[in-house]
Coordinates of C-alpha atoms and ligand atoms in Angstrom, one line a residue:
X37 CA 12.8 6.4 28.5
X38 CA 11.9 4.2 25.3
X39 CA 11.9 5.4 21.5
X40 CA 8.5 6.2 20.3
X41 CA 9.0 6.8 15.9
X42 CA 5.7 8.4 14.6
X43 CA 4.6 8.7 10.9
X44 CA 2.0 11.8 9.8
X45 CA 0.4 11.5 6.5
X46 CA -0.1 14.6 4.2
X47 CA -3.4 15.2 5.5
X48 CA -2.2 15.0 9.1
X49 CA 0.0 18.0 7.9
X50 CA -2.1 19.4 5.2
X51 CA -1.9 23.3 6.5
X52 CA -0.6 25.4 9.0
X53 CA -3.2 24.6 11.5
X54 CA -2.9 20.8 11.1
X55 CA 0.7 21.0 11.3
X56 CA 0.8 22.9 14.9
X57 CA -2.0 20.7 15.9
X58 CA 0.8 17.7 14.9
X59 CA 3.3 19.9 17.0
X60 CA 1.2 19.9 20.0
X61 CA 0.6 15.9 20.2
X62 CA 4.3 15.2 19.8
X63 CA 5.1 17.9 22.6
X64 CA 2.9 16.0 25.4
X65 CA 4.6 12.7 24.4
X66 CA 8.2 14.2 24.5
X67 CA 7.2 16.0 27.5
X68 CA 5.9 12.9 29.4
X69 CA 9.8 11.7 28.3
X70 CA 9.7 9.9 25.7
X71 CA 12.3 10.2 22.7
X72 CA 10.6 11.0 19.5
X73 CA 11.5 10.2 15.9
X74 CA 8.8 11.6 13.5
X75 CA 8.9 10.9 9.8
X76 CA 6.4 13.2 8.3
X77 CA 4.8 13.1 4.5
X78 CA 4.3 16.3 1.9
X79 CA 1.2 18.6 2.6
X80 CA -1.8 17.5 1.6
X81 CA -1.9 17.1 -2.1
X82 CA 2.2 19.0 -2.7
X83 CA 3.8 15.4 -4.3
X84 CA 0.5 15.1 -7.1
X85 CA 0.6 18.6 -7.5
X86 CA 4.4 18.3 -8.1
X87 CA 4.3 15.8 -10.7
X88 CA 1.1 17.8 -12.3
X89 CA 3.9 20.6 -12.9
X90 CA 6.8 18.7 -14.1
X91 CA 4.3 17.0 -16.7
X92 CA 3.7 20.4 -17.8
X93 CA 7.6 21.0 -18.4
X94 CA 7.9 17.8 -20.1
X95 CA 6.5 14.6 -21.5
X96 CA 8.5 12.3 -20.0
X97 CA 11.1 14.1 -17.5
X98 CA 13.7 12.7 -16.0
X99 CA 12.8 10.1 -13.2
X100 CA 16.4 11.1 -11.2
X101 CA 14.9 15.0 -11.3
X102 CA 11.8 14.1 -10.3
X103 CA 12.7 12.3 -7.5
X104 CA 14.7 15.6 -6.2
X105 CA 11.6 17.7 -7.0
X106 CA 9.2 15.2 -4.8
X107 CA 11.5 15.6 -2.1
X108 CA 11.0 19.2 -1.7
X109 CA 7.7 18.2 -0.5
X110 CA 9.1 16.8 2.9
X111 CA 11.5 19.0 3.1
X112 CA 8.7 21.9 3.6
X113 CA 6.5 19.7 5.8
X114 CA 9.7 18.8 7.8
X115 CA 11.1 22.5 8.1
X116 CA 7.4 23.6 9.3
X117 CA 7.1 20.8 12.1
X118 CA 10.2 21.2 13.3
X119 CA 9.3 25.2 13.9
X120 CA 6.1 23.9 14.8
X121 CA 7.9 22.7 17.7
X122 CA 10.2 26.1 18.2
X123 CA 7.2 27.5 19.1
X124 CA 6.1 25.1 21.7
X125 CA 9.4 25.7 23.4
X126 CA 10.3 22.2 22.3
X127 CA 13.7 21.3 21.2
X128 CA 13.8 19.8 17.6
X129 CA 15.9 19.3 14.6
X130 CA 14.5 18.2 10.6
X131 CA 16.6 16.1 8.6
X132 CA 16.1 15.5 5.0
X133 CA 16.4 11.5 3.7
X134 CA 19.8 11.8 3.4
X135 CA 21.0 14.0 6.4
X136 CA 19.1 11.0 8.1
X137 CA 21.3 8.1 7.0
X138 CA 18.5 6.4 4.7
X139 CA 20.5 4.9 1.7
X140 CA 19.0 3.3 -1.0
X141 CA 19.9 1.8 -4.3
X142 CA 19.7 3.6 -7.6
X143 CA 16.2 3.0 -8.7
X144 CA 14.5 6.4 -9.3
X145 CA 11.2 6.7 -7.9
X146 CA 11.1 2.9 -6.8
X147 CA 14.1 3.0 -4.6
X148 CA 15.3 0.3 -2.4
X149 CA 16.4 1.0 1.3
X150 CA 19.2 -0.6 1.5
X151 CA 21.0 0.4 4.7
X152 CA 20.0 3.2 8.1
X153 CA 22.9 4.8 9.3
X154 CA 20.9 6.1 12.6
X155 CA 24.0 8.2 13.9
X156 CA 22.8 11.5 13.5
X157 CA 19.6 10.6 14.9
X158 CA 21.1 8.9 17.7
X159 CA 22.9 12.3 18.6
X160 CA 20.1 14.0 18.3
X161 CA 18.1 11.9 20.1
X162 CA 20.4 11.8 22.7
X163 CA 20.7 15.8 23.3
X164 CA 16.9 15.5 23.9
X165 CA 15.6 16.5 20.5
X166 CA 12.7 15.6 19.3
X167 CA 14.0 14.5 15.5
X168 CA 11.8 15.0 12.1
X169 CA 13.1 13.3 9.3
X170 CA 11.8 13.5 5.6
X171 CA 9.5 10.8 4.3
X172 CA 10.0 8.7 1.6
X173 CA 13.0 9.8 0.0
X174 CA 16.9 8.8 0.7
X175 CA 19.9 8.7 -1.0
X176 CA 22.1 6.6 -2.9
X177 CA 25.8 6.1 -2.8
X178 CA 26.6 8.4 -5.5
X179 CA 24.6 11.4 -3.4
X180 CA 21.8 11.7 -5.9
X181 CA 18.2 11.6 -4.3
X182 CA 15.7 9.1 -4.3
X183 CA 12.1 8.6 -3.7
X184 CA 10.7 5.0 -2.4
X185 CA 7.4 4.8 -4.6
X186 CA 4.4 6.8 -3.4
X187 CA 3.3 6.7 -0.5
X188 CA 6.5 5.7 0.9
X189 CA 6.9 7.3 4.0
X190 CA 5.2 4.4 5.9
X191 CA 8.1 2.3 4.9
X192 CA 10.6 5.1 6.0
X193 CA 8.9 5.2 9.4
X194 CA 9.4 1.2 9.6
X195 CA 12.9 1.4 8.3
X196 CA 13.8 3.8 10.7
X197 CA 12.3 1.7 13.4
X198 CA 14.5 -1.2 12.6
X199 CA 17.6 0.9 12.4
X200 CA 17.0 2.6 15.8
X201 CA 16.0 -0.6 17.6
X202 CA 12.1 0.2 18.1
X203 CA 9.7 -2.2 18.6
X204 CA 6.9 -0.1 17.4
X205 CA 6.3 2.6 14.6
X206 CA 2.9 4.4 15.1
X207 CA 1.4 5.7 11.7
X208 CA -1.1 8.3 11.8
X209 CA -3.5 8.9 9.0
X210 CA -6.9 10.4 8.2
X211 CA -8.7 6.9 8.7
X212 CA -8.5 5.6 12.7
X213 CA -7.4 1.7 11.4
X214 CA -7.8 -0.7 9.7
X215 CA -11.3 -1.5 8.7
X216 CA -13.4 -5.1 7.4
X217 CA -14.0 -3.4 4.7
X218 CA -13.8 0.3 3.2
X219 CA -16.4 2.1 5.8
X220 CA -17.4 4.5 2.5
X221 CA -19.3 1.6 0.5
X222 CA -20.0 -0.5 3.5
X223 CA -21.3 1.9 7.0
X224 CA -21.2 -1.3 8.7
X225 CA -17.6 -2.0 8.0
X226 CA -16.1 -2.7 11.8
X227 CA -12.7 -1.4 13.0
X228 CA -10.3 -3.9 13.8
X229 CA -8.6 -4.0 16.9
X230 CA -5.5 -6.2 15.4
X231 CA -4.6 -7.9 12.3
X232 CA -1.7 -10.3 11.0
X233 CA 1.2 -9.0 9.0
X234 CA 0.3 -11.5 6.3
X235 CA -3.2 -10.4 6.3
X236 CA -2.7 -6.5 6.0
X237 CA -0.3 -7.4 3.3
X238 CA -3.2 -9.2 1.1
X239 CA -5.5 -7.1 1.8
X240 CA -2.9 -4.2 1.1
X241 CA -2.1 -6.0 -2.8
X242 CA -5.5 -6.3 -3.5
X243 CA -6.8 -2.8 -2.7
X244 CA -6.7 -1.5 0.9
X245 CA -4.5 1.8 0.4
X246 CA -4.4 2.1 4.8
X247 CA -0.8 1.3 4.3
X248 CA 2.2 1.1 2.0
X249 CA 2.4 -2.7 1.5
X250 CA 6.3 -2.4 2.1
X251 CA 5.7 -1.1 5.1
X252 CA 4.0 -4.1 6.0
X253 CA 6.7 -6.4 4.5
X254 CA 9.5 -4.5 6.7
X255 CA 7.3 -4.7 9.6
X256 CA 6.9 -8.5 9.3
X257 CA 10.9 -9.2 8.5
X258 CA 12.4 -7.0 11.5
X259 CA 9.1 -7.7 13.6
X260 CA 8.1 -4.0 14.3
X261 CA 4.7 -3.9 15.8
X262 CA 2.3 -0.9 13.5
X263 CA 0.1 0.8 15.2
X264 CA -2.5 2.9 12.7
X265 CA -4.7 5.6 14.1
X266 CA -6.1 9.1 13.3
X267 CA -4.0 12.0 14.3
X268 CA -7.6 13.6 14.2
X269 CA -8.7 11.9 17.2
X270 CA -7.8 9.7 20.3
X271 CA -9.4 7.0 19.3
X272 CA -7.1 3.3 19.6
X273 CA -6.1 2.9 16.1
X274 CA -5.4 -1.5 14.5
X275 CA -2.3 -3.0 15.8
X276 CA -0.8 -4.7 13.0
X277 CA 1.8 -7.7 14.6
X278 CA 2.9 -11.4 14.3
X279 CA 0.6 -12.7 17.3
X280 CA -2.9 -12.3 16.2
X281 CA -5.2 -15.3 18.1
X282 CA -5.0 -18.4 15.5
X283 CA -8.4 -19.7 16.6
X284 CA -10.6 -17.1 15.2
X285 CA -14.2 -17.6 15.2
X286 CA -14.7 -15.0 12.3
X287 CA -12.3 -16.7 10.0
X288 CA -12.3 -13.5 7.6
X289 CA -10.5 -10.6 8.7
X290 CA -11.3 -8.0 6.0
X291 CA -12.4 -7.7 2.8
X292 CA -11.3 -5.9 0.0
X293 CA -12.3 -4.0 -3.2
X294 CA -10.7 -2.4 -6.5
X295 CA -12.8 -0.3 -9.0
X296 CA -10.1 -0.2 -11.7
X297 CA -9.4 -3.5 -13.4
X298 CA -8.8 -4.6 -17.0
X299 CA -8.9 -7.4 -18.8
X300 CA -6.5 -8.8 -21.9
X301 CA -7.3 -12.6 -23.5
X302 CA -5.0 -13.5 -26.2
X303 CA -7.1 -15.9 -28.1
X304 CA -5.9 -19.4 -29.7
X305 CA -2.4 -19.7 -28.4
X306 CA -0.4 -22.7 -29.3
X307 CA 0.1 -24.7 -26.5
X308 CA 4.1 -24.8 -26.2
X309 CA 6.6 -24.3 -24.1
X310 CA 8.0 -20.7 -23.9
X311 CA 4.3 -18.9 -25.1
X312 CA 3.3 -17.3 -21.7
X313 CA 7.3 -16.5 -20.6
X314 CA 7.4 -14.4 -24.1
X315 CA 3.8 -12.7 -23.2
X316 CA 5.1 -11.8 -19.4
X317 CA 8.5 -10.7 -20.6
X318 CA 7.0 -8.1 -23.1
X319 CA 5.0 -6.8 -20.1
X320 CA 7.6 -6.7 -17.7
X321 CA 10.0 -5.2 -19.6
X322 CA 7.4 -2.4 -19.6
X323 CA 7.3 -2.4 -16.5
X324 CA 3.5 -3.7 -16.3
X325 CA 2.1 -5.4 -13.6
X326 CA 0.1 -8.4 -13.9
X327 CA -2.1 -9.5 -11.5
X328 CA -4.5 -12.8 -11.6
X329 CA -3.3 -14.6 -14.8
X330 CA -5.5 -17.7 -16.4
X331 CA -4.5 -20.3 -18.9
X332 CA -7.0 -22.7 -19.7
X333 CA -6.3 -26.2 -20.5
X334 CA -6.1 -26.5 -24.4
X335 CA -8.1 -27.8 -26.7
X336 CA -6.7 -29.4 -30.3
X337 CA -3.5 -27.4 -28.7
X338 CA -4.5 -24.1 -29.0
X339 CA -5.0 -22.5 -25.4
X340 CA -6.7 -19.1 -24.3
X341 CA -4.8 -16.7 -21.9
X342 CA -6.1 -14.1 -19.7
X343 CA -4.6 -11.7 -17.4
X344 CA -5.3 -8.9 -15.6
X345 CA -4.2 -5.2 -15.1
X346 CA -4.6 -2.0 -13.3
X347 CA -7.3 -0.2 -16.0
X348 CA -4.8 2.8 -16.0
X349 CA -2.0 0.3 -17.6
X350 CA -4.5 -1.2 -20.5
X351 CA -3.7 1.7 -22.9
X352 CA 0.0 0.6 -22.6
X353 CA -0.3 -3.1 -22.2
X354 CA -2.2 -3.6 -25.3
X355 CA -0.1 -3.0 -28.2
X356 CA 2.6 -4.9 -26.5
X357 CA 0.3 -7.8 -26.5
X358 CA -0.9 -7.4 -29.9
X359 CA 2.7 -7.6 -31.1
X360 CA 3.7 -10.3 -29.1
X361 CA 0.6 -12.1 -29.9
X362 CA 1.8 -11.6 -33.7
X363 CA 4.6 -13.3 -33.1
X364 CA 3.8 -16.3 -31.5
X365 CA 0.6 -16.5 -34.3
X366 CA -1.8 -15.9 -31.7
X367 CA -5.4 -15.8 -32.8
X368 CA -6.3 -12.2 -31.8
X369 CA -6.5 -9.9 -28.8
X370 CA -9.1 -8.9 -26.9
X371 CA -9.3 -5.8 -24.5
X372 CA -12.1 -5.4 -21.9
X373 CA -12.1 -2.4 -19.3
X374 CA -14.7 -1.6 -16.4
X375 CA -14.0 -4.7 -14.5
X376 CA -13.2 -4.7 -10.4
X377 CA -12.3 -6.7 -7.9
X378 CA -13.4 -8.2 -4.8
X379 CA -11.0 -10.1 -2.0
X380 CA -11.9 -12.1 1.0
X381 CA -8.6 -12.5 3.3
X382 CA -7.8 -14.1 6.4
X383 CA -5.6 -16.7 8.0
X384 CA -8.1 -18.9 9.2
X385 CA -9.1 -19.9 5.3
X386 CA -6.1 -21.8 5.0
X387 CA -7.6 -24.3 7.4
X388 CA -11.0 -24.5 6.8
X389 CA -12.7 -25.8 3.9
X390 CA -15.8 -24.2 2.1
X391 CA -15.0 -20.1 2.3
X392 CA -14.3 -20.4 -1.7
X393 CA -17.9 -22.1 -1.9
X394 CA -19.4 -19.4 0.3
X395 CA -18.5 -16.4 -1.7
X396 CA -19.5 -17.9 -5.1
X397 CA -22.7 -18.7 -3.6
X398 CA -23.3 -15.6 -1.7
X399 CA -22.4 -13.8 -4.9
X400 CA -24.9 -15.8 -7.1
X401 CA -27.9 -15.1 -4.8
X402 CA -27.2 -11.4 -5.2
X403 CA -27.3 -12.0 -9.0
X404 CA -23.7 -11.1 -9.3
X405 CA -21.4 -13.0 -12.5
X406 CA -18.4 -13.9 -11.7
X407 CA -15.9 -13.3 -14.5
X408 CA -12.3 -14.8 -13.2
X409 CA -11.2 -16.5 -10.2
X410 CA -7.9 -16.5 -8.2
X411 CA -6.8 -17.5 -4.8
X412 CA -4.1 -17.5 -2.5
X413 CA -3.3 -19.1 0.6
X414 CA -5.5 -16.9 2.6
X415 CA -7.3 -14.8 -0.3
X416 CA -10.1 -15.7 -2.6
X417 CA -10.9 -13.1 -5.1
X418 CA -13.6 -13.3 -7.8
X419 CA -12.8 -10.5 -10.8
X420 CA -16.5 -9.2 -11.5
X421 CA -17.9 -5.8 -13.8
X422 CA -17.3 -2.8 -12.0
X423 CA -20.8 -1.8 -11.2
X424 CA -21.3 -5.2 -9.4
X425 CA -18.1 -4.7 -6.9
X426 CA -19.8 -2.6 -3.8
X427 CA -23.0 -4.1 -3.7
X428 CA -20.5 -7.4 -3.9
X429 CA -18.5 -6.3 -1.1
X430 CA -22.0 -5.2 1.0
X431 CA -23.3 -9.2 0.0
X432 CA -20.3 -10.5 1.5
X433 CA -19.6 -8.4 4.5
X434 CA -22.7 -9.9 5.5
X435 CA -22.2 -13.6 4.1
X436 CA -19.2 -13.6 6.3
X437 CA -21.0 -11.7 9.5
X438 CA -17.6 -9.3 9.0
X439 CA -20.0 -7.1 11.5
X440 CA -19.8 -9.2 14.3
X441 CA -16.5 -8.8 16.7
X442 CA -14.9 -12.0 16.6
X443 CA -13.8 -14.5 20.0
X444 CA -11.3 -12.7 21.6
X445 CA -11.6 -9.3 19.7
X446 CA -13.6 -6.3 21.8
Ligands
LIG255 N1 4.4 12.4 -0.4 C1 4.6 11.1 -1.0 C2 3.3 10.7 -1.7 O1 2.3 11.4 -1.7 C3 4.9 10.0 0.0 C4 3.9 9.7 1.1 O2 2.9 10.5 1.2 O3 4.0 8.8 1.8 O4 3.3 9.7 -2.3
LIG256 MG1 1.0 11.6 0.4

């Protein structure tokens, strides 16, 4: 008998009928005797629309109540499977985050896990239940609540996985894997059969939403093999593992796109120690993440900096800059929005030379500017306008033959 722990997304469970639909898969598998640990998501849209209605209560509520409203969300979904499975003359019990053993650390609506006390799943595992625990929420030492960032119940699933000694999590979704690219700008987008940890979590930071990145981080530490498929359909879903074949012939995997980028320059920066620690501190402290960041070498020693952030964040981000850019008598500021971004990733990069040459290439035939740069070990990504980035990602799905099946894959 082995330990099979399943994850449904919110539109797996999005209404009655879906969820008894959900109740009816996990029956066959715990009928064909397997032990089943299912960590389910809220219904459908029920966490947005929660947050919709405590905005409406308040400006800025409290992030401690919120996370205790969120987590009504799997409690319902929970509840429902479980009687889902009542009705299938299946034996089953919910537990909520904390009846669960998921403990965390105290950050509200970012939590930590920091420790799975399986025991009460191990019992009920052991009478035969199948067991339905609440996603993405847990609870810290002091018995408040918590909520692990959304779209955290991926990384429940895998925690729970590494505290119950599973080799595997299986998440299931409303997309049947992982793709070369999102299938919605590009038809010819391929499924892929497998993918590296390292990969799925590039191509997770810079804009493929398949899977909770932390997920994939858990998944690489405690080497949990992910499986992500549709619960609509029986199709194989990507296996997401350590072992992917090194010698790929297609030497990128997947590529990857973001419509939502911003830009911020601060203009004629004196070139000293200290400038761009004071610029990222500011940023930080409001909690604003920064993604590809230029300096350019400085001439008569003033230097220009550039950085990038999510377009949502520019609003907030730019008055911290402008004051910090006061202070360290900065020439000016200057904002741009409507920018994207475009990623090629895949381990094979590392090794061979000429991928970064490629892309620019490919890009310039298709008349597309390139406005920043920045790589990684196995990632090139070119910052471009925002009107440019699917017919971008088309150009290089193709550059890079990303439609082909590569040696060794079906
Ligand atoms: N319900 C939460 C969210 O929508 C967690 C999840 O779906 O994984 O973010
Ligand atoms: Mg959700």
């Amino acid at each position: 008998m082995s330990l099979i722990v399943q994850k449904y997304g919110g539109t797996s469970v999005a209404d009655a009928e879906r969820i008894r639909s959900v109740a009816a898969r996990i029956a066959a598998r715990h009928r064909a005797g397997d032990q089943l640990l299912v960590v389910v998501s809220a219904m459908g849209d029920t966490t947005d629309r929660l947050q919709a209605l405590a905005r409406e209560i308040s400006e800025h509520p409290e992030a401690r109540e919120l996370d205790l409203l969120f987590s009504t969300g799997e409690t319902v979904s929970m509840t429902l499977l479980a009687m889902a499975l009542h009705a299938l003359d299946v034996e089953a019990v919910s537990l909520s985050g904390a009846q669960a053993g998921l403990r965390t650390d105290t950050t509200h609506g970012q939590a930590r896990i920091v420790k799975v006390a399986p025991e009460r799943i191990q019992q009920e595992l052991e009478r035969g239940r199948v067991v339905i625990v609440a996603g993405f929420q847990g609870i810290t030492e002091e018995l408040d609540v918590t909520t692990l960032g959304r779209g955290g119940s991926d990384t429940t699933a895998v925690a729970l996985a590494a505290g119950l000694g599973a080799g595997r999590c299986e998440i299931y979704t409303d997309v049947d894997g992982v793709y070369t690219a999102d299938p919605r700008v590009e038809p010819k987008a391929r499924k892929l059969r497998d993918i590296s940890y390292e990969e799925m979590l590039e191509l997770a930071a810079v804009g493929a939403k398949v899977l909770h990145p932390r997920a994939v981080e858990l998944g690489a530490v405690y080497g949990i093999e992910i499986v992500v498929a549709s619960s609509f359909t029986e199709e194989p879903g990507t296996l997401i593992h350590g072992g992917v074949t090194m010698e790929q012939f297609n030497k990128v995997r997947g590529i990857a796109h973001d419509l939502d980028v911003a830009k911020v320059t601060v203009r004629a920066v004196p070139d000293q120690p200290g400038i761009a620690a004071t610029i990222f501190e500011a940023l930080a402290e409001h909690q604003i993440s920064v993604d590809t960041i230029v300096q350019n070498a400085s001439v008569e020693r003033l230097t220009d900096v550039t950085f990038t952030v999510a377009g949502d964040d520019l609003r907030k981000a730019t008055p911290i800059v402008e004051q910090v850019a006061k202070k360290i008598r900065a020439a000016e500021v200057v904002a741009e929005e409507g920018l994207g971004k475009i990623s090629i990733v895949g381990t094979g990069m590392q090794t061979a030379p000429g991928y970064a040459a490629r892309m620019f290439r490919a890009l310039s035939d298709a008349g597309i500017n390139i406005d920043m740069i920045s790589t990684g070990e196995i990632r090139i990504t070119c910052i471009v306008h925002r009107s440019d980035v699917e017919d971008a990602l088309r150009t290089l799905h193709k550059t890079f033959e990303l439609e082909k099946a590569a040696a060794g894959e079906l």
